[in-house]
């Protein structure tokens, strides 16, 4: 059995992103699809401070560039946003039990002036996966040589990687080609991410924050909390 999933490379993703990865052998980062217009989780996410939800946004170059692929989007390093974001995270999480374990990484990623959005986001994704001990292989769509759009794109990705199963979230049911997967001999399976509940700083619990909030507050226990949030897991490696 080989389970494949796909997801856009979000900025410091929420727990559901990693619940999906935990159930798969390979996760494909969909970097060669179109960068969305308007608000997107590719450039923003929520953390938590003494005021409640703390929203951080990555500035990117868009004006005059028309439609871009995610892999082509560049971070705008004008101004002092990176220093301010880092200070905001340090202020919010200075008292989190495991903040010191991850502070060097945060200082690195916010000070390294990484050019491409996808590179920045993948660094954070890999750091969180290492902290959660998720053994999934990460592959970029741009590395697979597939020039196609949905509804055939996901099928082509699964076939290229030799998948027996393709895992998607319930919300994607109406967009995927069920008959196409069946004809390709690939089982299409679905799951519904469940909000994680765990100890947080700053009063009333807020669900679906960046998964960094989970690991900064819970450390090595975060992996078990993530796994317990998966209903009817397929993978043998999930406790």
Tab-separated table of C-alpha atoms in Angstrom:
chain	number	residue	atom	x	y	z
A	1	UNK	CA	0.000	0.000	0.000
A	2	UNK	CA	1.311	3.460	-0.942
A	3	UNK	CA	-0.700	6.491	0.117
A	4	UNK	CA	-0.167	9.841	-1.619
A	5	UNK	CA	-1.625	13.222	-0.723
A	6	UNK	CA	-1.206	16.736	-2.085
A	7	UNK	CA	-1.451	20.174	-0.559
A	8	UNK	CA	-0.437	23.730	-1.320
A	9	UNK	CA	2.643	24.782	0.702
A	10	UNK	CA	0.930	26.934	3.317
A	11	UNK	CA	2.734	29.310	5.660
A	12	UNK	CA	3.288	27.554	9.041
A	13	UNK	CA	0.201	25.345	8.428
A	14	UNK	CA	-2.487	24.371	10.912
A	15	UNK	CA	-2.784	20.896	12.437
A	16	UNK	CA	-4.977	19.423	9.688
A	17	UNK	CA	-2.130	19.807	7.186
A	18	UNK	CA	0.086	17.593	9.341
A	19	UNK	CA	-2.713	15.143	10.156
A	20	UNK	CA	-2.919	14.535	6.426
A	21	UNK	CA	0.857	14.118	6.118
A	22	UNK	CA	0.928	11.671	9.036
A	23	UNK	CA	-1.351	9.262	7.162
A	24	UNK	CA	0.697	9.274	3.935
A	25	UNK	CA	3.911	7.935	2.462
A	26	UNK	CA	4.407	10.925	0.143
A	27	UNK	CA	3.030	14.459	0.331
A	28	UNK	CA	3.198	16.540	-2.841
A	29	UNK	CA	3.575	20.279	-2.350
A	30	UNK	CA	1.524	21.834	-5.156
A	31	UNK	CA	3.978	24.600	-6.012
A	32	UNK	CA	3.413	24.853	-9.765
A	33	UNK	CA	-0.309	25.655	-9.584
A	34	UNK	CA	-1.615	29.219	-9.743
A	35	UNK	CA	-1.038	31.515	-6.801
A	36	UNK	CA	-4.506	32.567	-5.571
A	37	UNK	CA	-5.797	36.090	-5.866
A	38	UNK	CA	-6.777	37.782	-2.618
A	39	UNK	CA	-6.297	36.387	0.871
A	40	UNK	CA	-4.550	33.013	1.084
A	41	UNK	CA	-3.065	30.720	3.724
A	42	UNK	CA	0.063	30.648	1.582
A	43	UNK	CA	1.050	34.025	3.020
A	44	UNK	CA	-0.751	34.302	6.354
A	45	UNK	CA	-1.583	32.340	9.468
A	46	UNK	CA	-2.794	32.748	13.021
A	47	UNK	CA	-0.796	32.399	16.211
A	48	UNK	CA	-1.748	33.540	19.742
A	49	UNK	CA	-0.757	36.322	22.108
A	50	UNK	CA	-2.231	38.099	25.125
A	51	UNK	CA	-4.819	39.789	22.873
A	52	UNK	CA	-6.073	36.523	21.355
A	53	UNK	CA	-5.448	35.432	17.756
A	54	UNK	CA	-2.289	36.960	16.286
A	55	UNK	CA	-2.363	37.100	12.475
A	56	UNK	CA	0.988	37.325	10.674
A	57	UNK	CA	1.217	37.958	6.927
A	58	UNK	CA	4.179	37.537	4.592
A	59	UNK	CA	4.425	40.386	2.042
A	60	UNK	CA	4.984	39.179	-1.522
A	61	UNK	CA	5.484	40.857	-4.885
A	62	UNK	CA	2.271	40.862	-6.953
A	63	UNK	CA	1.733	44.270	-8.539
A	64	UNK	CA	2.186	44.204	-12.298
A	65	UNK	CA	3.111	40.510	-12.354
A	66	UNK	CA	-0.260	39.119	-13.425
A	67	UNK	CA	-0.990	35.465	-12.706
A	68	UNK	CA	1.899	33.707	-11.015
A	69	UNK	CA	2.619	30.131	-10.103
A	70	UNK	CA	3.225	29.596	-6.390
A	71	UNK	CA	6.807	28.566	-7.132
A	72	UNK	CA	7.487	31.926	-8.795
A	73	UNK	CA	6.157	34.178	-6.033
A	74	UNK	CA	8.880	36.217	-4.332
A	75	UNK	CA	8.890	37.604	-0.815
A	76	UNK	CA	9.122	41.374	-0.498
A	77	UNK	CA	11.960	42.162	1.891
A	78	UNK	CA	11.396	45.897	1.950
A	79	UNK	CA	10.764	47.368	5.384
A	80	UNK	CA	11.185	45.612	8.737
A	81	UNK	CA	8.298	43.142	8.701
A	82	UNK	CA	10.551	40.103	9.350
A	83	UNK	CA	12.064	41.666	12.483
A	84	UNK	CA	8.592	42.680	13.680
A	85	UNK	CA	7.159	39.198	13.051
A	86	UNK	CA	10.010	37.589	14.968
A	87	UNK	CA	9.565	40.018	17.848
A	88	UNK	CA	5.815	39.323	17.875
A	89	UNK	CA	6.448	35.568	18.129
A	90	UNK	CA	9.072	36.014	20.839
A	91	UNK	CA	6.747	38.233	22.861
A	92	UNK	CA	3.795	35.852	22.414
A	93	UNK	CA	5.668	32.636	23.184
A	94	UNK	CA	8.512	33.637	25.521
A	95	UNK	CA	6.779	31.743	28.336
A	96	UNK	CA	5.785	28.717	26.246
A	97	UNK	CA	7.443	25.597	27.730
A	98	UNK	CA	9.292	24.662	24.517
A	99	UNK	CA	9.899	28.029	22.895
A	100	UNK	CA	13.653	27.976	23.594
A	101	UNK	CA	13.951	24.695	21.652
A	102	UNK	CA	12.694	26.388	18.498
A	103	UNK	CA	13.878	29.961	18.959
A	104	UNK	CA	17.115	29.431	16.951
A	105	UNK	CA	15.115	28.140	13.984
A	106	UNK	CA	12.681	31.062	14.096
A	107	UNK	CA	15.579	33.521	14.262
A	108	UNK	CA	17.135	31.808	11.248
A	109	UNK	CA	14.058	31.634	9.050
A	110	UNK	CA	13.007	35.239	9.708
A	111	UNK	CA	16.499	36.686	9.231
A	112	UNK	CA	17.811	34.691	6.257
A	113	UNK	CA	16.047	36.834	3.614
A	114	UNK	CA	14.826	33.800	1.685
A	115	UNK	CA	13.766	34.926	-1.796
A	116	UNK	CA	10.995	32.508	-2.794
A	117	UNK	CA	7.782	32.090	-0.825
A	118	UNK	CA	7.723	28.336	-1.443
A	119	UNK	CA	11.256	27.944	-0.056
A	120	UNK	CA	10.358	29.916	3.072
A	121	UNK	CA	7.193	27.914	3.669
A	122	UNK	CA	8.836	24.561	3.003
A	123	UNK	CA	11.555	25.296	5.573
A	124	UNK	CA	8.913	25.845	8.232
A	125	UNK	CA	6.904	22.797	7.125
A	126	UNK	CA	9.978	20.570	7.353
A	127	UNK	CA	10.886	21.974	10.766
A	128	UNK	CA	7.409	21.223	12.114
A	129	UNK	CA	7.463	17.737	10.575
A	130	UNK	CA	10.809	17.035	12.229
A	131	UNK	CA	9.422	18.200	15.571
A	132	UNK	CA	6.370	15.946	15.127
A	133	UNK	CA	8.510	13.050	13.840
A	134	UNK	CA	6.386	12.670	10.702
A	135	UNK	CA	8.273	10.372	8.282
A	136	UNK	CA	6.425	11.432	5.128
A	137	UNK	CA	8.468	12.166	1.992
A	138	UNK	CA	7.955	15.696	0.670
A	139	UNK	CA	7.988	16.180	-3.114
A	140	UNK	CA	7.299	19.338	-5.086
A	141	UNK	CA	4.865	19.112	-7.978
A	142	UNK	CA	7.317	21.104	-10.098
A	143	UNK	CA	9.815	18.231	-9.786
A	144	UNK	CA	7.409	15.676	-11.293
A	145	UNK	CA	7.255	17.110	-14.823
A	146	UNK	CA	3.452	17.107	-14.918
A	147	UNK	CA	1.846	19.887	-16.930
A	148	UNK	CA	-1.863	19.395	-16.272
A	149	UNK	CA	-4.808	20.901	-14.417
A	150	UNK	CA	-7.554	19.384	-12.346
A	151	UNK	CA	-9.533	17.203	-12.554
A	152	UNK	CA	-6.733	15.170	-14.154
A	153	UNK	CA	-3.822	16.633	-12.186
A	154	UNK	CA	-4.290	14.669	-8.954
A	155	UNK	CA	-4.708	11.423	-10.907
A	156	UNK	CA	-1.502	12.072	-12.850
A	157	UNK	CA	0.377	12.834	-9.629
A	158	UNK	CA	-0.852	9.629	-8.009
A	159	UNK	CA	0.049	7.530	-11.055
A	160	UNK	CA	3.485	9.140	-11.393
A	161	UNK	CA	4.321	8.228	-7.806
A	162	UNK	CA	2.908	4.704	-7.960
A	163	UNK	CA	0.095	5.335	-5.491
A	164	UNK	CA	-2.404	2.675	-4.489
A	165	UNK	CA	-4.406	5.269	-2.531
A	166	UNK	CA	-4.873	9.017	-2.820
A	167	UNK	CA	-5.875	10.764	0.416
A	168	UNK	CA	-7.864	14.003	0.280
A	169	UNK	CA	-9.939	16.028	2.704
A	170	UNK	CA	-13.715	15.675	2.667
A	171	UNK	CA	-14.025	19.206	1.311
A	172	UNK	CA	-12.343	18.073	-1.935
A	173	UNK	CA	-14.906	15.363	-2.752
A	174	UNK	CA	-16.845	17.456	-5.245
A	175	UNK	CA	-13.719	18.620	-7.100
A	176	UNK	CA	-11.959	15.309	-7.727
A	177	UNK	CA	-12.633	12.912	-10.609
A	178	UNK	CA	-13.866	9.809	-8.785
A	179	UNK	CA	-14.341	7.819	-12.005
A	180	UNK	CA	-10.882	8.817	-13.231
A	181	UNK	CA	-9.256	7.483	-10.065
A	182	UNK	CA	-11.267	4.274	-10.340
A	183	UNK	CA	-10.209	3.786	-13.964
A	184	UNK	CA	-6.572	4.351	-12.964
A	185	UNK	CA	-6.835	1.650	-10.283
A	186	UNK	CA	-6.216	4.121	-7.452
A	187	UNK	CA	-8.391	4.141	-4.346
A	188	UNK	CA	-9.660	7.606	-3.515
A	189	UNK	CA	-10.000	8.015	0.257
A	190	UNK	CA	-11.082	10.947	2.399
A	191	UNK	CA	-10.676	12.251	5.918
A	192	UNK	CA	-11.969	15.183	7.909
A	193	UNK	CA	-9.334	17.085	9.927
A	194	UNK	CA	-10.343	17.447	13.554
A	195	UNK	CA	-9.435	20.485	15.616
A	196	UNK	CA	-6.694	19.706	18.115
A	197	UNK	CA	-7.219	20.528	21.785
A	198	UNK	CA	-4.129	21.098	23.920
A	199	UNK	CA	-2.749	23.467	26.596
A	200	UNK	CA	-2.223	27.018	25.292
A	201	UNK	CA	-0.980	30.245	26.793
A	202	UNK	CA	-3.145	33.344	27.153
A	203	UNK	CA	-6.517	32.190	28.389
A	204	UNK	CA	-9.387	30.767	26.350
A	205	UNK	CA	-8.426	28.067	23.852
A	206	UNK	CA	-8.375	29.049	20.165
A	207	UNK	CA	-8.608	26.163	17.623
A	208	UNK	CA	-6.864	25.784	14.269
A	209	UNK	CA	-3.880	28.018	14.874
A	210	UNK	CA	-0.556	27.396	13.169
A	211	UNK	CA	0.871	24.052	14.295
A	212	UNK	CA	3.825	25.997	15.685
A	213	UNK	CA	1.512	26.927	18.557
A	214	UNK	CA	1.093	23.231	19.337
A	215	UNK	CA	4.791	22.336	19.338
A	216	UNK	CA	5.858	25.447	21.281
A	217	UNK	CA	3.335	24.616	23.998
A	218	UNK	CA	3.522	20.820	24.048
A	219	UNK	CA	6.969	19.751	22.814
A	220	UNK	CA	7.349	15.975	22.435
A	221	UNK	CA	3.682	15.423	23.380
A	222	UNK	CA	2.579	17.273	20.238
A	223	UNK	CA	3.016	14.192	18.021
A	224	UNK	CA	0.619	12.139	20.135
A	225	UNK	CA	-1.918	14.989	20.299
A	226	UNK	CA	-1.793	15.273	16.508
A	227	UNK	CA	-2.282	11.520	15.998
A	228	UNK	CA	-5.185	11.326	18.455
A	229	UNK	CA	-6.977	13.943	16.376
A	230	UNK	CA	-7.265	11.533	13.430
A	231	UNK	CA	-10.482	9.533	13.285
A	232	UNK	CA	-10.222	5.984	11.880
A	233	UNK	CA	-6.600	6.321	10.691
A	234	UNK	CA	-5.505	3.933	7.937
A	235	UNK	CA	-1.797	4.007	8.483
A	236	UNK	CA	-0.185	1.447	10.746
A	237	UNK	CA	2.401	3.976	11.898
A	238	UNK	CA	-0.219	6.158	13.624
A	239	UNK	CA	-0.364	5.227	17.337
